[in-house]
XYZ file of C-alpha atoms in Angstrom:
223
model
C 177.114 82.716 -58.705
C 174.597 81.989 -55.620
C 174.421 78.480 -54.956
C 171.291 76.911 -56.371
C 168.274 77.976 -53.650
C 169.723 81.220 -52.682
C 168.202 83.176 -55.541
C 163.754 82.014 -56.251
C 164.090 80.140 -58.756
C 162.381 81.515 -61.281
C 163.283 81.332 -65.007
C 165.617 82.814 -66.556
C 164.052 85.344 -70.068
C 165.166 84.561 -73.262
C 167.293 87.456 -74.633
C 165.466 89.406 -77.958
C 166.542 91.776 -80.521
C 167.431 95.158 -78.157
C 164.791 97.402 -79.701
C 163.325 100.084 -79.164
C 160.412 100.636 -76.373
C 157.947 103.523 -76.220
C 157.056 102.459 -72.131
C 156.861 105.770 -70.021
C 159.766 105.963 -67.511
C 158.654 104.545 -64.344
C 158.703 108.264 -62.006
C 161.287 105.629 -59.409
C 163.732 105.781 -62.498
C 163.749 109.497 -61.651
C 163.802 109.332 -58.318
C 166.823 107.287 -57.433
C 168.605 109.139 -60.121
C 168.089 112.832 -58.770
C 169.550 111.240 -55.153
C 171.939 109.716 -56.922
C 173.448 112.602 -59.277
C 173.054 114.841 -56.321
C 175.433 112.491 -53.198
C 178.118 111.250 -56.807
C 178.371 114.815 -57.267
C 179.485 115.311 -53.300
C 181.528 112.981 -53.178
C 183.163 113.692 -56.391
C 183.775 117.329 -54.612
C 184.570 115.642 -51.849
C 187.735 113.034 -53.545
C 188.723 115.917 -56.175
C 189.126 118.272 -52.746
C 191.485 115.747 -50.540
C 193.227 114.677 -54.197
C 194.210 118.024 -54.136
C 195.633 118.003 -50.187
C 199.464 116.872 -49.343
C 198.021 114.088 -46.831
C 194.953 113.812 -49.443
C 193.937 110.392 -51.853
C 196.586 107.794 -53.684
C 195.413 107.174 -57.079
C 197.609 104.154 -57.742
C 198.802 103.517 -61.643
C 195.248 102.274 -62.905
C 193.900 105.284 -61.439
C 191.294 104.232 -58.453
C 190.793 105.220 -55.598
C 193.115 103.881 -52.368
C 193.841 105.617 -49.084
C 192.126 107.454 -46.924
C 189.395 106.241 -48.335
C 188.109 102.581 -48.117
C 188.668 100.081 -50.978
C 185.710 97.956 -50.230
C 184.832 99.808 -54.121
C 187.995 99.622 -55.909
C 186.145 96.804 -57.776
C 183.715 98.830 -59.300
C 185.600 101.474 -60.114
C 186.603 102.181 -64.160
C 189.828 103.541 -64.958
C 187.005 107.026 -66.353
C 183.681 107.689 -65.948
C 181.377 106.970 -68.415
C 179.811 109.149 -70.986
C 175.962 108.139 -70.144
C 174.647 109.901 -67.753
C 172.967 108.386 -64.605
C 169.195 108.898 -65.289
C 170.210 107.986 -69.530
C 171.789 104.679 -68.375
C 168.423 103.507 -65.713
C 166.336 104.459 -68.009
C 169.005 101.986 -70.691
C 168.268 99.488 -68.077
C 164.510 99.379 -67.636
C 164.255 99.433 -71.325
C 165.836 96.674 -72.563
C 165.483 94.528 -69.752
C 162.327 95.062 -68.429
C 162.367 95.043 -64.961
C 159.653 95.808 -62.855
C 160.012 99.475 -61.535
C 160.324 97.689 -57.566
C 164.412 96.092 -59.012
C 165.536 99.929 -58.626
C 163.827 100.327 -55.526
C 165.423 97.192 -54.072
C 169.264 98.243 -56.174
C 169.303 101.382 -53.611
C 168.599 99.424 -51.073
C 171.981 97.936 -51.939
C 173.777 101.208 -52.252
C 172.509 102.597 -48.977
C 173.565 99.027 -47.380
C 177.175 98.949 -48.316
C 177.868 102.850 -47.692
C 176.596 101.507 -44.623
C 178.754 98.138 -44.452
C 181.386 100.353 -45.502
C 180.806 104.334 -44.720
C 184.740 105.137 -45.800
C 184.055 103.858 -49.035
C 182.327 106.775 -51.882
C 179.728 106.377 -54.665
C 181.291 108.168 -57.279
C 181.453 108.805 -60.621
C 184.161 105.607 -61.562
C 181.803 103.392 -59.822
C 178.060 104.581 -59.766
C 177.348 102.774 -63.385
C 178.699 99.916 -62.949
C 177.184 98.888 -58.797
C 173.767 100.332 -60.903
C 173.662 97.595 -63.525
C 174.687 94.568 -61.158
C 172.448 95.741 -58.307
C 169.419 95.650 -60.531
C 170.940 92.440 -62.050
C 170.972 90.926 -58.696
C 167.480 92.998 -57.617
C 165.864 91.492 -60.946
C 166.620 87.649 -59.485
C 165.148 88.556 -56.313
C 162.107 89.501 -57.097
C 161.145 89.158 -60.453
C 158.967 86.581 -61.709
C 161.219 85.929 -65.474
C 164.630 88.111 -66.104
C 167.942 88.748 -68.143
C 170.598 86.539 -67.966
C 173.990 87.014 -67.186
C 174.927 88.150 -70.202
C 172.441 89.960 -71.492
C 172.240 92.047 -68.087
C 176.520 92.952 -69.318
C 175.060 93.513 -72.976
C 173.087 96.693 -71.866
C 175.197 98.175 -69.067
C 178.072 98.114 -71.464
C 180.248 95.110 -69.751
C 182.177 92.067 -70.524
C 180.422 89.236 -69.469
C 183.027 88.635 -66.901
C 183.376 91.055 -66.122
C 179.811 91.636 -64.857
C 179.958 87.721 -63.115
C 182.729 88.390 -60.824
C 180.609 91.932 -59.860
C 177.619 90.193 -59.003
C 180.111 88.114 -56.862
C 181.598 91.312 -55.665
C 178.737 92.937 -54.621
C 177.151 88.837 -52.857
C 180.703 88.467 -50.679
C 180.155 93.048 -49.517
C 176.332 92.591 -48.765
C 177.196 89.860 -46.899
C 174.495 88.248 -49.086
C 172.122 90.368 -46.799
C 169.233 90.970 -49.835
C 166.332 89.679 -48.495
C 164.252 93.121 -48.679
C 161.058 92.836 -45.497
C 157.773 94.749 -46.956
C 158.644 97.717 -44.150
C 162.385 98.528 -45.261
C 160.778 98.690 -48.299
C 158.622 101.012 -48.218
C 160.478 103.130 -45.599
C 162.752 103.200 -49.262
C 160.109 104.135 -50.934
C 159.600 105.893 -48.784
C 162.697 108.175 -47.529
C 162.985 108.570 -52.056
C 159.709 110.678 -52.072
C 160.880 112.762 -49.428
C 163.743 113.718 -50.894
C 162.493 114.534 -53.545
C 159.425 116.667 -51.650
C 162.444 118.682 -50.104
C 164.110 119.196 -53.821
C 159.704 120.850 -54.276
C 158.813 118.201 -56.237
C 155.652 115.409 -55.292
C 156.484 112.265 -56.605
C 155.517 108.495 -55.330
C 157.633 105.589 -56.172
C 155.385 102.246 -57.649
C 154.707 99.779 -55.682
C 155.207 97.699 -58.788
C 154.779 93.920 -55.875
C 152.768 94.246 -53.417
C 154.146 93.734 -49.443
C 152.851 90.615 -48.967
C 154.779 88.892 -52.177
C 157.832 90.610 -50.336
C 157.544 89.406 -47.674
C 156.754 86.021 -49.565
C 160.041 86.010 -50.967
C 162.037 87.406 -48.196
C 160.930 83.209 -46.727
C 162.159 81.830 -49.970
C 165.889 83.133 -49.562
C 165.254 82.995 -45.807
């Protein structure tokens, strides 16, 4: 965990019994799901091609990807891909944690930062779910005034509390604890996601759940 003061000191929401929610799905979940599904499908095919080559991938006894791909994301790898799809998984996180839609944008920013910091490590079906729940959880601690604790996110995400605690630390170190996002960067990613949908002929706008001034205030608090 981060030391006191590294996250804004917002209160932790107490878990309520998990119940069905009829709240409409935010557009941002649909947009991010579409972008990530295409990326994961492409990377899975790349992994498959490399695996079939004589000098391709090596898999250890647990099926974890090693050379020639990077090992930075190995902590997030499962033995097999979860049965739940990316759209349903994001919907589940939103439905039960009630985090703001902006948390999913911020979580996407973290995943993109990982891709740039560790370009030899791919987002694939074996790691995308653990990365998503970890990134959204960290984003909720940064953005939301009230948020659930790690144990509740672990329950929602289908991992143990101990594993999610470990994944949170892994993510923070991989990002060099760079969890702050300015309003300009936030807007840039919203625009990027909207453009990705336009390429597919769909005109959808990302919900701006927080104002630019609020994002900058959070950046100042963390900095």
